[in-house]
Amino acid sequence: MTPDDFRKAGYAAVDWIARYLETIEEHPVQSALEPGAVRDRLPPSPPEQPEPFEAVLNDLDNIILPGTTHWQHPSFFAFFPSNTSPPAILGELLSAGIGVQGMLWVTSPACTELETHVMDWVVEALGLPEAFRSEGAGGGVIQDTASSATLVALLAARQRAGGIEAQSQMRLYTSAEAHSSVQKGARIAGFRDDQLVLVDTDATLAMRADALAKAIEADRAAGHRPAFVCASVGTTSTTAIDDVAAIGPVARKHQLWLHVDAAYAGSAAVCPELRFVNQGLEFADSYCFNPHKWLLTNFDCDCFFVADRKPLIDALSILPEYLRNQATEAGAVIDYRDWQIPLGRRFRALKLWLVFRSYGIAGLQAHIRKHVAWGRQFASWVEADPRFEVMAEPHLGLVCFRLQGDDAANDRLLDALNASGKVYLTATKVRGQRVLRLAIGGRLTEERHVHDAWALITKTATAQRLA
Ligand code: PLP
């Protein structure tokens, strides 16, 4: 591609994206293709000769889109949202265009310094503890995902608790409602499954601080070394919120590292009235949330903060000869390679910077507020219909509900809704019962889509009951 070819193809690609997003409602939300159907339509071997860019765009329309589940569809209510936005898409493009690899400050100072600066903006915009700002002992870094954030938090915790030598004695704590990435991180870090203790939850499915204290005391008495606790603010199943303000003092008393995973819910803190999600964060050694879920920033973007960066860097820093440079050795700069698992890193701060600058805090607040309001509205409709019940308090944009009756009736309802192509919902289990999850959080979702979803749910339930 010559520079002129690139310009032409680039404009065409942006046009394609703009048209896709404008017409996204014409597609069924969830792809209905059978396994293998996309590959069946692709040539078995790569082309011998170059092909025109238009041919690729055609194949996007004819092969890729039919096999796509449209996460940006306004009636996508499955899992948690995975927000994109025009400024963040352009941020990704600019990052690819500049093409730097920001492993060290010296490999591109702007890549590091913009990230440090934007992460300080995040602390201010979300009302997070000052200890997370970069001027002091702590600081923030963009990880690819919350899973990576939890893993590096665990490695820092292990470092502070005596390092690998002491690992076999260590105990880690979380609740059964925590995301599976906690268990996965523990396995990757080389902990046995029996070293991860699942602490009891209360009626709201939040971790019980008194049960945590008891478990820690029992483990200490048995000669184990309690080292790490992961609290969840907004669990994946139901957005249950662990009482971090009660868990924090327990962790402090026993010198455990407290990591708080607010992957989905953390974005809500951009609205001062929703800062219940920040309660107790002053006790946290580390914290993460995903702007790539609910803050209009394309995947991948997880904001990870530590109150003290030393144990993190001690755990992850190895300086081979080929990476030595004056700035690093003078200790005058941040080298984010020491804050993450891989060496190389993308210029992810660009998209978050563009999001802040394009929406402003006010725009981000409006985005979150409408979803929370519609979540409450939807829950009130469910409560008013005697055939249904709300299964967990809807704190934010997620509503968990079920049809009165057995699990099979709920499974049938979910299958029929998703097969319609008009909505996409997922399910979970709450206290052993099948529960449907409707997660409101898409940038393109409007009130009418939530309304239409409820109308479809009640109509489908009626039809199934009559059948
Ligand atoms: N933690 C929680 C509470 C989540 O809900 C999720 C995903 O939904 C994750 C962690 C994992 O997120 P990621 O895909 O960024 O690793």
GROMACS .gro file of N, CA, C and O and ligand atoms in nm, residues 80 145-147 179 181 234-236 261 263-264 290 292-293 299, ligand 1:
model
   80
   80PHE      N    1  -2.138  -0.859   3.068
   80PHE     CA    2  -2.135  -0.716   3.097
   80PHE      C    3  -2.108  -0.645   2.965
   80PHE      O    4  -2.057  -0.707   2.871
  145THR      N    5  -0.629  -0.654   3.091
  145THR     CA    6  -0.755  -0.703   3.146
  145THR      C    7  -0.750  -0.705   3.298
  145THR      O    8  -0.643  -0.700   3.359
  146ALA      N    9  -0.869  -0.721   3.358
  146ALA     CA   10  -0.877  -0.736   3.504
  146ALA      C   11  -0.809  -0.865   3.547
  146ALA      O   12  -0.756  -0.874   3.658
  147SER      N   13  -0.813  -0.966   3.462
  147SER     CA   14  -0.746  -1.092   3.496
  147SER      C   15  -0.597  -1.070   3.517
  147SER      O   16  -0.537  -1.121   3.613
  179HIS      N   17  -1.477  -1.347   4.059
  179HIS     CA   18  -1.457  -1.389   3.921
  179HIS      C   19  -1.354  -1.504   3.914
  179HIS      O   20  -1.260  -1.509   3.995
  181SER      N   21  -1.115  -1.541   3.740
  181SER     CA   22  -0.976  -1.496   3.717
  181SER      C   23  -0.893  -1.498   3.845
  181SER      O   24  -0.770  -1.502   3.838
  234GLY      N   25  -1.904  -0.557   4.279
  234GLY     CA   26  -1.979  -0.585   4.158
  234GLY      C   27  -1.940  -0.720   4.103
  234GLY      O   28  -1.864  -0.728   4.004
  235THR      N   29  -1.992  -0.826   4.165
  235THR     CA   30  -1.955  -0.961   4.116
  235THR      C   31  -2.017  -0.987   3.979
  235THR      O   32  -2.116  -0.924   3.940
  236THR      N   33  -1.959  -1.081   3.910
  236THR     CA   34  -2.000  -1.106   3.771
  236THR      C   35  -2.144  -1.158   3.764
  236THR      O   36  -2.220  -1.117   3.677
  261ASP      N   37  -1.136  -0.596   4.315
  261ASP     CA   38  -1.171  -0.615   4.174
  261ASP      C   39  -1.309  -0.552   4.150
  261ASP      O   40  -1.410  -0.605   4.194
  263ALA      N   41  -1.415  -0.471   3.827
  263ALA     CA   42  -1.400  -0.470   3.681
  263ALA      C   43  -1.515  -0.397   3.612
  263ALA      O   44  -1.493  -0.308   3.530
  264TYR      N   45  -1.636  -0.434   3.644
  264TYR     CA   46  -1.752  -0.368   3.582
  264TYR      C   47  -1.795  -0.244   3.661
  264TYR      O   48  -1.810  -0.133   3.606
  290ASN      N   49  -1.246  -0.183   3.474
  290ASN     CA   50  -1.228  -0.189   3.329
  290ASN      C   51  -1.304  -0.079   3.256
  290ASN      O   52  -1.425  -0.095   3.233
  292HIS      N   53  -1.295  -0.067   2.965
  292HIS     CA   54  -1.340  -0.140   2.846
  292HIS      C   55  -1.473  -0.211   2.870
  292HIS      O   56  -1.530  -0.267   2.777
  293LYS      N   57  -1.522  -0.208   2.992
  293LYS     CA   58  -1.656  -0.261   3.012
  293LYS      C   59  -1.758  -0.147   2.998
  293LYS      O   60  -1.847  -0.153   2.915
  299PHE      N   61  -1.203  -0.231   2.425
  299PHE     CA   62  -1.116  -0.336   2.476
  299PHE      C   63  -0.982  -0.325   2.403
  299PHE      O   64  -0.980  -0.307   2.282
  468PLP     N1   65  -1.368  -0.947   3.743
  468PLP     C1   66  -1.499  -0.931   3.731
  468PLP     C2   67  -1.580  -0.892   3.852
  468PLP     C3   68  -1.562  -0.948   3.607
  468PLP     O1   69  -1.694  -0.934   3.596
  468PLP     C4   70  -1.484  -0.985   3.496
  468PLP     C5   71  -1.545  -1.006   3.363
  468PLP     O2   72  -1.662  -0.991   3.342
  468PLP     C6   73  -1.346  -1.001   3.514
  468PLP     C7   74  -1.290  -0.982   3.638
  468PLP     C8   75  -1.256  -1.040   3.400
  468PLP     O3   76  -1.237  -0.931   3.318
  468PLP     P1   77  -1.124  -0.931   3.206
  468PLP     O4   78  -1.185  -0.988   3.084
  468PLP     O5   79  -1.086  -0.786   3.193
  468PLP     O6   80  -1.011  -1.013   3.257
   0.00000   0.00000   0.00000
